[in-house]
XYZ file of C-alpha atoms in Angstrom:
677
model
C -0.001 0.000 0.000
C 2.979 2.330 0.471
C 4.339 4.156 -2.594
C 7.804 2.646 -1.866
C 9.045 -0.642 -0.432
C 9.680 -0.890 3.295
C 10.243 -3.478 6.027
C 7.319 -4.062 8.369
C 7.604 -5.283 11.966
C 4.763 -5.800 14.438
C 5.098 -4.571 18.012
C 2.869 -5.359 20.986
C 3.006 -4.203 24.613
C 2.792 -7.796 25.913
C 5.584 -9.746 24.221
C 7.467 -13.009 24.579
C 11.131 -13.054 25.613
C 12.163 -13.600 21.978
C 10.165 -10.574 20.835
C 11.622 -8.414 23.605
C 15.172 -9.274 22.469
C 14.286 -8.023 18.986
C 13.563 -4.533 20.342
C 16.422 -4.466 22.861
C 18.344 -1.200 22.774
C 15.421 0.777 21.344
C 14.106 2.033 24.684
C 13.325 5.475 23.272
C 11.435 3.898 20.391
C 9.551 1.594 22.741
C 8.376 4.516 24.863
C 7.056 6.224 21.719
C 5.405 3.004 20.554
C 3.617 2.673 23.902
C 2.338 6.249 23.670
C 1.153 5.862 20.050
C -0.645 2.548 20.665
C -2.485 4.018 23.646
C -3.617 7.089 21.688
C -4.138 5.209 18.385
C -2.433 8.142 16.622
C 0.118 7.376 13.852
C 3.454 9.152 13.628
C 7.061 9.106 12.428
C 9.700 8.241 15.053
C 13.432 7.654 14.403
C 12.846 7.328 10.621
C 10.090 4.782 11.157
C 6.370 4.995 10.436
C 4.333 4.019 13.500
C 0.853 2.755 12.627
C -1.126 1.811 15.778
C -3.791 -0.840 15.134
C -6.826 -1.601 17.252
C -7.459 -5.273 17.946
C -10.511 -6.930 19.419
C -9.474 -7.417 23.040
C -8.313 -3.812 23.465
C -4.591 -4.534 23.764
C -3.558 -2.483 20.736
C -0.477 -3.211 18.613
C 1.596 -1.217 16.128
C 2.986 -1.812 12.660
C 6.502 -0.355 12.464
C 7.694 0.431 8.895
C 11.425 1.052 8.432
C 13.986 1.266 5.589
C 12.139 4.152 3.864
C 13.900 7.170 2.348
C 13.976 9.919 5.051
C 13.175 12.525 2.390
C 9.941 10.736 1.574
C 9.100 10.367 5.266
C 9.387 14.140 5.645
C 6.653 14.634 3.033
C 4.097 12.422 4.831
C 1.563 14.734 6.460
C -0.221 13.787 9.665
C -3.599 13.782 7.865
C -2.278 11.403 5.206
C -0.853 9.086 7.886
C -4.217 9.042 9.696
C -6.050 8.127 6.471
C -3.410 5.510 5.672
C -3.718 4.013 9.169
C -7.515 3.823 8.804
C -7.142 2.065 5.424
C -4.711 -0.502 6.867
C -7.007 -1.075 9.854
C -10.017 -1.668 7.590
C -8.191 -4.046 5.257
C -6.789 -6.067 8.153
C -10.276 -6.298 9.651
C -11.554 -7.635 6.322
C -8.776 -10.235 6.284
C -9.696 -11.246 9.818
C -13.365 -11.647 8.846
C -12.358 -13.809 5.896
C -10.326 -16.176 8.063
C -12.333 -16.305 11.307
C -15.688 -17.727 12.329
C -18.169 -14.969 13.294
C -19.803 -16.955 16.125
C -16.828 -18.436 17.992
C -14.223 -15.843 16.970
C -11.825 -18.708 16.177
C -10.000 -19.319 12.900
C -12.226 -21.000 10.303
C -11.735 -23.974 7.959
C -10.344 -21.730 5.193
C -7.667 -20.557 7.603
C -6.845 -24.164 8.526
C -6.448 -25.197 4.878
C -4.241 -22.178 4.240
C -2.071 -22.998 7.260
C -1.741 -26.673 6.286
C -0.688 -25.742 2.749
C 1.921 -23.343 4.149
C 3.234 -26.054 6.471
C 3.531 -28.509 3.581
C 5.351 -25.952 1.432
C 7.813 -24.908 4.140
C 8.339 -28.363 5.676
C 7.063 -27.253 9.084
C 6.264 -30.201 11.356
C 2.767 -29.555 12.710
C 0.486 -32.086 14.356
C -3.205 -31.709 13.519
C -5.848 -32.639 16.090
C -9.536 -32.798 15.133
C -11.603 -32.564 18.321
C -15.309 -33.410 18.335
C -16.729 -32.031 21.602
C -20.241 -33.300 22.324
C -22.392 -31.448 24.878
C -25.417 -32.684 26.816
C -27.624 -29.921 25.393
C -30.110 -30.792 22.646
C -31.709 -27.426 21.784
C -30.062 -25.518 18.949
C -29.327 -22.210 20.682
C -27.980 -23.782 23.868
C -25.977 -26.306 21.855
C -24.312 -23.452 19.971
C -23.598 -21.694 23.265
C -21.955 -24.833 24.658
C -19.885 -25.167 21.481
C -18.644 -21.584 21.886
C -17.789 -22.339 25.533
C -15.879 -25.482 24.547
C -13.927 -23.535 21.920
C -13.098 -20.760 24.360
C -11.974 -23.309 26.955
C -9.752 -25.134 24.445
C -8.275 -21.829 23.322
C -7.462 -20.889 26.925
C -5.948 -24.278 27.792
C -3.891 -24.930 24.652
C -2.638 -21.450 23.651
C -2.043 -22.778 20.120
C -3.796 -22.069 16.771
C -7.378 -23.293 17.185
C -9.881 -23.596 14.318
C -13.656 -24.046 14.280
C -14.791 -26.360 11.469
C -18.545 -26.286 12.090
C -20.923 -28.409 14.147
C -18.965 -29.207 17.280
C -15.608 -29.965 15.612
C -12.424 -28.007 16.291
C -8.979 -28.226 14.719
C -5.810 -27.688 16.736
C -2.262 -27.320 15.384
C 0.837 -27.837 17.499
C 4.481 -27.655 16.427
C 7.268 -30.185 16.848
C 5.500 -32.986 18.675
C 6.597 -36.600 18.399
C 3.921 -39.238 17.977
C 4.104 -40.137 21.681
C 3.894 -36.473 22.692
C 0.865 -36.015 20.421
C -0.888 -39.004 22.023
C -0.078 -37.636 25.487
C -1.500 -34.231 24.511
C -4.691 -35.872 23.203
C -5.149 -37.862 26.435
C -4.767 -34.636 28.416
C -7.389 -32.876 26.268
C -9.807 -35.779 26.750
C -9.354 -35.529 30.508
C -9.829 -31.740 30.576
C -12.973 -31.779 28.436
C -14.456 -34.633 30.436
C -13.767 -32.659 33.616
C -15.598 -29.668 32.094
C -18.755 -31.762 31.868
C -18.889 -32.623 28.162
C -21.025 -35.619 27.250
C -18.436 -37.050 24.856
C -15.150 -36.146 23.200
C -13.384 -37.796 20.259
C -9.988 -36.817 18.877
C -8.384 -37.712 15.557
C -4.648 -37.043 15.164
C -2.370 -36.668 12.147
C 1.366 -36.674 12.899
C 3.772 -35.846 10.052
C 6.526 -38.332 9.277
C 9.362 -38.372 6.769
C 7.172 -39.972 4.114
C 4.269 -37.611 4.770
C 6.035 -34.250 4.700
C 4.820 -31.927 1.997
C 1.792 -34.048 1.068
C -0.575 -31.076 1.237
C -3.575 -29.988 3.253
C -6.209 -32.343 1.859
C -4.364 -35.653 2.523
C -3.512 -34.526 6.062
C -7.107 -33.490 6.722
C -8.489 -36.716 5.227
C -6.170 -38.821 7.388
C -7.277 -36.898 10.464
C -10.994 -37.296 9.600
C -10.521 -41.084 9.223
C -8.787 -41.160 12.592
C -11.665 -39.160 14.126
C -14.201 -41.637 12.706
C -12.259 -44.521 14.261
C -12.094 -42.664 17.586
C -15.892 -42.281 17.545
C -16.250 -46.074 17.298
C -13.978 -46.665 20.305
C -16.061 -45.152 23.102
C -17.485 -41.999 24.643
C -14.080 -40.374 25.274
C -11.524 -41.755 22.864
C -8.821 -40.974 20.320
C -7.013 -42.413 17.316
C -3.789 -41.457 15.533
C -3.796 -41.655 11.739
C -0.685 -43.775 11.211
C -2.361 -46.583 13.192
C -4.867 -46.913 10.346
C -2.285 -46.446 7.589
C 0.029 -49.126 9.021
C -2.436 -51.559 10.559
C -0.825 -54.504 8.740
C 2.546 -53.801 10.370
C 0.998 -53.098 13.775
C 3.264 -54.657 16.430
C 0.363 -56.567 18.013
C -1.566 -57.591 14.899
C -1.994 -61.179 13.750
C 0.691 -62.481 11.369
C -0.055 -62.391 7.643
C -2.452 -65.013 6.259
C 0.327 -67.028 4.599
C 2.247 -67.390 7.864
C -0.928 -68.193 9.811
C -1.799 -70.868 7.278
C 1.587 -72.543 7.781
C 1.266 -72.342 11.567
C -2.221 -73.875 11.504
C -0.995 -76.818 9.458
C 1.805 -77.453 11.947
C -0.267 -77.201 15.157
C -3.348 -78.998 13.801
C -4.136 -81.888 16.175
C -1.631 -80.803 18.832
C -2.980 -80.750 22.387
C -0.214 -78.459 23.575
C 2.744 -76.619 22.126
C 5.217 -73.821 22.708
C 5.640 -70.977 20.220
C 8.789 -68.842 19.959
C 8.988 -65.561 18.051
C 12.643 -64.939 17.163
C 13.836 -61.440 16.217
C 17.467 -60.934 15.162
C 19.172 -57.535 14.896
C 22.488 -56.275 13.486
C 23.102 -59.193 11.150
C 26.491 -58.543 9.435
C 26.724 -58.140 5.659
C 29.156 -61.080 5.261
C 26.356 -63.546 6.033
C 24.917 -62.997 2.560
C 24.975 -66.713 1.756
C 22.600 -67.327 4.637
C 21.121 -63.770 4.425
C 18.025 -64.508 6.490
C 17.060 -65.826 9.889
C 15.521 -68.867 8.168
C 18.884 -69.758 6.622
C 20.734 -69.266 9.888
C 18.264 -71.326 11.964
C 17.941 -74.161 9.410
C 20.691 -76.313 10.871
C 19.969 -75.542 14.512
C 16.450 -76.982 14.925
C 15.904 -80.516 16.252
C 13.593 -82.981 14.505
C 9.878 -82.226 14.792
C 10.418 -78.510 15.429
C 9.229 -76.197 12.614
C 10.328 -72.701 11.538
C 7.970 -70.228 9.773
C 9.630 -67.006 8.567
C 7.886 -63.645 8.999
C 10.625 -61.534 7.421
C 14.384 -61.643 6.842
C 15.025 -61.143 10.549
C 11.888 -62.538 12.254
C 10.194 -65.919 12.398
C 8.200 -68.382 14.515
C 9.498 -71.665 15.922
C 6.782 -74.211 16.801
C 7.725 -76.681 19.555
C 5.113 -79.498 19.773
C 4.041 -80.925 23.147
C 6.127 -80.833 26.278
C 6.196 -78.557 29.269
C 6.535 -74.738 28.999
C 10.214 -75.049 29.942
C 10.865 -77.047 26.762
C 10.267 -74.074 24.435
C 12.221 -71.759 26.743
C 15.234 -74.091 26.833
C 15.188 -74.640 23.078
C 14.869 -70.945 22.333
C 17.681 -70.038 24.717
C 19.922 -72.691 23.158
C 19.292 -71.392 19.597
C 19.876 -67.807 20.751
C 23.275 -68.762 22.218
C 24.325 -70.567 19.043
C 23.410 -67.617 16.791
C 25.093 -65.049 19.041
C 28.205 -67.252 19.288
C 28.407 -67.582 15.508
C 27.792 -63.850 14.857
C 29.262 -61.726 17.615
C 27.603 -58.495 16.461
C 23.992 -59.702 16.524
C 21.405 -59.588 19.287
C 18.578 -62.106 19.392
C 15.275 -61.372 21.159
C 12.790 -64.126 21.996
C 9.082 -63.843 22.791
C 7.666 -67.158 23.995
C 4.077 -68.262 24.580
C 2.373 -71.576 25.340
C -0.933 -73.174 24.447
C -3.339 -73.957 26.019
C -3.579 -70.904 28.298
C -6.826 -69.526 29.727
C -9.332 -68.735 26.959
C -6.746 -68.030 24.251
C -7.087 -69.730 20.870
C -4.105 -71.235 19.083
C -4.082 -68.274 16.706
C -3.984 -65.781 19.583
C -0.883 -67.493 20.961
C 0.996 -66.051 17.952
C -0.018 -62.547 19.095
C 0.982 -63.429 22.656
C 4.516 -64.027 21.366
C 4.487 -60.471 20.039
C 3.273 -59.196 23.395
C 6.122 -61.036 25.105
C 8.586 -59.528 22.602
C 7.204 -56.026 23.352
C 7.520 -56.770 27.071
C 11.144 -57.801 26.518
C 12.091 -54.389 25.099
C 12.064 -53.019 28.635
C 15.025 -55.284 29.429
C 17.118 -54.086 26.477
C 18.533 -55.969 23.440
C 18.838 -59.740 23.632
C 15.938 -60.300 26.056
C 14.239 -63.672 26.469
C 10.656 -63.128 27.655
C 7.936 -65.646 28.408
C 4.378 -64.329 27.994
C 2.786 -63.636 31.396
C 0.626 -61.083 33.258
C 3.327 -58.403 32.956
C 3.279 -58.852 29.162
C -0.446 -58.156 29.277
C 0.168 -55.039 31.375
C 2.650 -53.813 28.747
C 0.357 -54.568 25.798
C -2.604 -53.058 27.674
C -0.595 -49.862 28.196
C 0.210 -49.818 24.482
C -3.463 -50.123 23.512
C -4.439 -47.511 26.111
C -1.898 -45.007 24.748
C -3.271 -45.648 21.257
C -6.790 -44.863 22.480
C -8.024 -48.431 21.995
C -9.495 -48.673 25.497
C -11.661 -51.742 24.904
C -8.677 -53.856 23.871
C -6.695 -52.419 26.786
C -9.463 -53.598 29.152
C -9.332 -57.104 27.618
C -5.584 -57.385 28.185
C -5.637 -55.911 31.696
C -8.565 -58.131 32.682
C -6.828 -61.269 31.387
C -3.687 -60.202 33.230
C -5.705 -59.993 36.448
C -6.858 -63.578 35.845
C -3.205 -64.621 35.769
C -2.207 -62.459 38.783
C -5.271 -61.444 40.779
C -3.366 -59.235 43.265
C -1.146 -57.320 40.847
C -1.882 -53.707 41.839
C -0.482 -52.264 38.582
C -2.914 -54.329 36.517
C -5.855 -53.514 38.794
C -5.021 -49.809 38.691
C -4.657 -49.846 34.916
C -7.933 -51.732 34.555
C -9.690 -49.117 36.678
C -8.241 -46.233 34.638
C -9.370 -47.909 31.400
C -12.867 -48.273 32.826
C -12.964 -44.542 33.576
C -11.855 -43.848 29.984
C -14.849 -45.902 28.830
C -17.080 -43.979 31.309
C -17.750 -47.173 33.298
C -17.059 -45.367 36.536
C -18.700 -47.662 39.075
C -16.739 -50.627 37.729
C -13.572 -48.530 37.975
C -14.284 -47.871 41.673
C -14.390 -51.625 42.319
C -10.874 -52.110 40.924
C -9.426 -49.127 42.808
C -10.992 -50.502 46.015
C -9.263 -53.833 45.348
C -5.909 -52.058 45.008
C -6.418 -50.137 48.246
C -7.477 -53.354 49.958
C -4.114 -54.879 49.005
C -2.038 -51.688 49.425
C -3.918 -48.973 51.411
C -1.224 -46.371 50.707
C -1.004 -46.905 46.947
C -0.551 -43.367 45.617
C -1.973 -43.809 42.116
C -5.001 -45.728 43.404
C -5.767 -42.867 45.814
C -5.426 -40.338 42.981
C -7.517 -42.383 40.549
C -10.200 -43.038 43.147
C -10.379 -39.312 43.883
C -10.832 -38.394 40.226
C -13.456 -41.115 39.729
C -15.461 -40.123 42.813
C -15.366 -36.492 41.687
C -16.718 -37.460 38.256
C -19.465 -39.480 39.960
C -20.390 -36.363 41.954
C -19.293 -37.797 45.317
C -17.391 -34.698 46.398
C -16.818 -35.638 50.040
C -15.329 -38.986 49.019
C -13.199 -37.288 46.369
C -11.803 -34.883 48.994
C -11.061 -37.829 51.311
C -8.964 -39.648 48.692
C -7.304 -36.511 47.330
C -6.258 -35.458 50.831
C -4.691 -38.853 51.438
C -2.848 -38.604 48.119
C -1.668 -35.041 48.871
C -0.070 -36.265 52.118
C 1.770 -39.069 50.314
C 5.547 -38.852 49.912
C 5.208 -39.179 46.109
C 2.813 -36.247 45.729
C 5.192 -33.274 45.408
C 7.264 -34.853 42.616
C 4.467 -36.710 40.838
C 3.147 -36.045 37.333
C -0.310 -35.381 38.809
C 0.842 -32.742 41.323
C -0.589 -29.858 39.300
C -3.870 -31.496 38.332
C -4.546 -32.953 41.778
C -3.817 -29.588 43.434
C -6.295 -27.853 41.113
C -8.960 -30.513 41.617
C -8.657 -30.500 45.398
C -8.706 -26.689 45.462
C -11.857 -26.790 43.326
C -13.523 -29.142 45.807
C -12.409 -27.031 48.787
C -14.044 -23.999 47.151
C -17.251 -25.991 46.641
C -17.196 -26.846 50.356
C -16.368 -23.195 51.217
C -13.033 -24.223 52.778
C -11.330 -21.281 51.114
C -8.281 -21.187 53.386
C -7.397 -24.771 52.453
C -7.866 -23.931 48.776
C -5.566 -20.888 48.981
C -2.859 -22.904 50.712
C -2.906 -25.463 47.899
C -2.983 -22.845 45.141
C -0.150 -20.797 46.630
C 1.931 -23.971 46.909
C 1.172 -24.773 43.269
C 2.019 -21.247 42.126
C 5.264 -21.392 44.108
C 6.424 -24.421 42.130
C 6.613 -22.264 38.968
C 6.651 -25.331 36.753
C 4.523 -23.954 33.940
C 1.247 -24.392 35.807
C -1.796 -23.465 33.688
C -2.736 -19.798 33.993
C -6.467 -19.931 33.345
C -7.687 -22.547 35.894
C -5.209 -21.253 38.472
C -6.407 -17.660 38.022
C -10.068 -18.629 38.297
C -9.588 -20.721 41.437
C -7.495 -17.998 43.063
C -10.323 -15.569 42.288
C -12.967 -17.824 43.791
C -10.890 -18.621 46.887
C -10.017 -14.966 47.560
C -13.663 -13.986 47.022
C -14.808 -16.616 49.504
C -12.219 -15.332 51.992
C -13.555 -11.779 51.674
C -10.441 -10.457 49.917
C -12.389 -8.985 47.037
C -9.722 -6.773 45.455
C -7.287 -9.682 45.030
C -10.147 -11.853 43.767
C -11.088 -9.255 41.137
C -7.487 -9.068 39.922
C -7.277 -12.842 39.355
C -10.759 -13.113 37.828
C -9.930 -10.369 35.333
C -6.924 -12.429 34.221
C -9.102 -15.526 33.910
C -11.695 -13.682 31.798
C -8.988 -12.298 29.503
C -7.804 -15.845 28.842
C -11.312 -17.327 28.530
C -13.912 -14.648 27.681
C -16.726 -17.233 27.626
C -16.215 -18.597 31.157
C -19.638 -17.977 32.682
C -18.405 -18.814 36.209
C -15.666 -16.162 36.140
C -17.936 -13.554 34.529
C -20.710 -14.140 37.058
C -18.432 -14.018 40.102
C -16.607 -10.968 38.751
C -19.952 -9.202 38.294
C -20.931 -9.930 41.896
C -17.599 -8.628 43.207
C -17.832 -5.447 41.101
C -21.191 -4.795 42.754
C -19.932 -5.558 46.271
C -16.883 -3.328 45.756
C -18.977 -0.518 44.210
C -16.961 -0.599 40.984
C -19.979 0.089 38.805
C -23.404 -1.516 39.010
C -23.967 -1.342 35.241
C -20.689 -3.174 34.529
C -21.571 -5.732 37.203
C -25.012 -6.200 35.655
C -23.612 -6.648 32.136
C -21.150 -9.310 33.361
C -23.872 -11.230 35.213
C -26.218 -11.046 32.217
C -23.476 -12.263 29.901
C -22.906 -15.206 32.276
C -26.557 -16.339 32.111
C -26.569 -15.838 28.340
C -23.632 -18.265 28.101
C -24.896 -20.760 30.702
C -28.486 -20.404 31.914
C -28.540 -23.702 33.831
C -26.341 -22.757 36.809
C -28.128 -21.538 39.929
C -25.139 -19.399 40.973
C -25.337 -17.282 37.797
C -29.034 -16.496 38.337
C -28.446 -15.838 42.046
C -25.680 -13.313 41.315
C -27.777 -11.625 38.646
C -30.608 -11.356 41.187
C -28.215 -9.983 43.813
C -26.926 -7.234 41.506
C -30.457 -6.296 40.415
C -31.572 -6.196 44.070
C -28.701 -3.851 44.973
C -29.760 -1.617 42.072
C -33.330 -1.541 43.388
C -34.801 -3.472 40.451
C -36.962 -5.747 42.561
C -39.039 -7.292 39.750
C -35.958 -8.387 37.824
C -34.270 -9.598 41.015
C -37.341 -11.655 41.937
C -37.426 -13.293 38.497
C -33.703 -14.125 38.630
C -33.791 -15.607 42.143
C -36.805 -17.758 41.230
C -34.812 -19.224 38.343
C -31.896 -19.785 40.699
C -34.133 -21.738 43.090
C -35.540 -23.717 40.194
C -32.042 -25.171 39.661
C -31.186 -25.475 43.366
C -34.175 -25.240 45.668
C -32.016 -25.760 48.795
C -29.551 -22.918 48.252
C -29.485 -20.888 51.469
C -27.913 -17.963 49.593
C -30.731 -17.830 47.051
C -33.420 -18.365 49.720
C -31.976 -15.564 51.842
C -31.900 -13.229 48.835
C -35.501 -14.134 48.028
C -36.436 -13.386 51.651
C -34.833 -9.929 51.426
C -36.558 -9.191 48.108
C -39.977 -10.135 49.541
C -39.335 -8.021 52.653
C -38.462 -4.986 50.542
C -41.593 -5.618 48.471
C -43.718 -5.733 51.603
C -44.625 -9.407 51.108
C -43.866 -10.508 54.647
C -45.727 -13.820 54.391
C -43.601 -14.984 51.479
C -40.494 -13.710 53.263
C -41.464 -15.787 56.307
C -41.873 -18.885 54.128
C -38.363 -18.368 52.764
C -37.031 -18.058 56.302
C -38.728 -21.282 57.409
C -37.136 -23.104 54.483
C -33.742 -21.695 55.498
C -34.204 -22.889 59.085
C -35.273 -26.316 57.908
C -32.171 -26.654 55.726
C -29.581 -25.095 58.017
C -31.171 -26.193 61.331
C -30.038 -22.858 62.717
C -31.238 -19.306 62.143
C -29.526 -17.720 59.169
C -27.609 -14.587 60.198
C -29.984 -11.611 60.225
C -32.988 -13.665 59.199
C -34.446 -13.915 62.717
C -34.557 -10.135 63.187
C -35.967 -9.654 59.714
C -38.691 -12.221 60.374
C -39.672 -10.528 63.645
């Protein structure tokens, strides 16, 4: 738009450390930039054009144009700069409208496609998550409101580019994540959205690999949609990563190929028992070209009656008919020693299973060998592992990480049949049940763990989370408190989440001092704890403690991070009214809260309280009635209703409210006795 070329930088008052380094040494310029962005007046400073730009949340920024001929800069009149600034502002607003969704304010699908194409062209490694967040609301308007809330919550918790694709589907892009890190992120998102009260959540993931780089937006999006469809078939809260579908044939725990299975079935047909060994050889030297494969190497080492079925050049099955389980183990160990003696550089891993075992079919024993081989990786190269309950714990963990919770439950449950008092298996089985939303079954398994080991840290944590989800808050507090006193708590991976959950429950019970102690301890750790939930809980705890100014400060931060958090808006509105910081602002915040979420009694109560303080008795009466409709035993709402009726001269109705308060509290509510008299 300028008549000559120039270099454009963007400056913002709130910047990252990297951005601050860029402007280091330009203190005089920074002072001018601050002044211009506050006044929204353009200007020329140190041979640079300063164009302040107004953005939606009020934290204005500036475009700084440099490398322009000073003679030309001298000819730019203030009026021309103002018109130019207005033109830039308008065009940028049009760009924003083109690439954002008008309802949620998030980036739209066009923006996502554009970003994916850019990533493919530049080779940027970005993981795409498609998140389908299902609410419990069926009506159209409320469903849309819940979708906006979910998007705002995700935006606050992830702080990464978030896109709204329509319906209740969001796209999330994150840089430089490995496949395992992407799965971990998806599990965390499932947990957070479940905690927020969503009815269901499904996540599809597409992780770039060397073969997939530069393949374009559409293939990446299609892979992610297929993964999302698979996730939807796996349970109420589930996930799937795209490469699992692309490489299902080479899945480490899949059945062998049909040709290999056919050979195995011929060999074990009619056998009443057998041992099966999966041999995997690594680092085979090039000079063994005449033997070249594991089949060639093993050919002269097998005794009569023992069969070898190759899977690949370096893997194959050995079938050992009849005999005791030790027979296959001894034979496998003997062959391993011979191979490693002949080729010093190689390592040979063995996964061994036996049939019959529990309910397993002969075919499944081939997969059990793979599970044993996976189990053996924990011991390093050259491991010899016999399939047992620990193998099932390892394979169950693998399926759980992949989001295949039903298969994880099968493996954990079978492992428990082999070792009924293994606390790791029982714990894992309980966690998988919670992932499938089978919470009461999960409680049974956690109780079994605590019966065996009353101080088991993870069982205490898991029981607390499960009881909280079931709505048993007192029980959740009991288990969380035990976990918080455990020696493992301070250094555990759940320190942050457990602290937040327990603080949340303390606030619900109005034990605000306990909540503040936990939150201050969490803040003191300074380990990247999440800003938004921490800010909100600090606000609620300080408000409950009567420290309104500190509460307002934290709630303002929470609202900036999540503008659609009805709880923070409602509480902030109440505190503005109590602190006389503007009744109209307080009223607008409380009304916005009920517009976002009209099913919470607290939001209607606070709206009624603000209206009552403003003398609008009719509106206050209507709001408090709605509050009592959602919670008829709220002493706060009943007391407010009593005060409204008293001020309206309806003493009979006020007396009825007071009697209900006495019945609930069993003691006279403060001030209610005098008012009744």
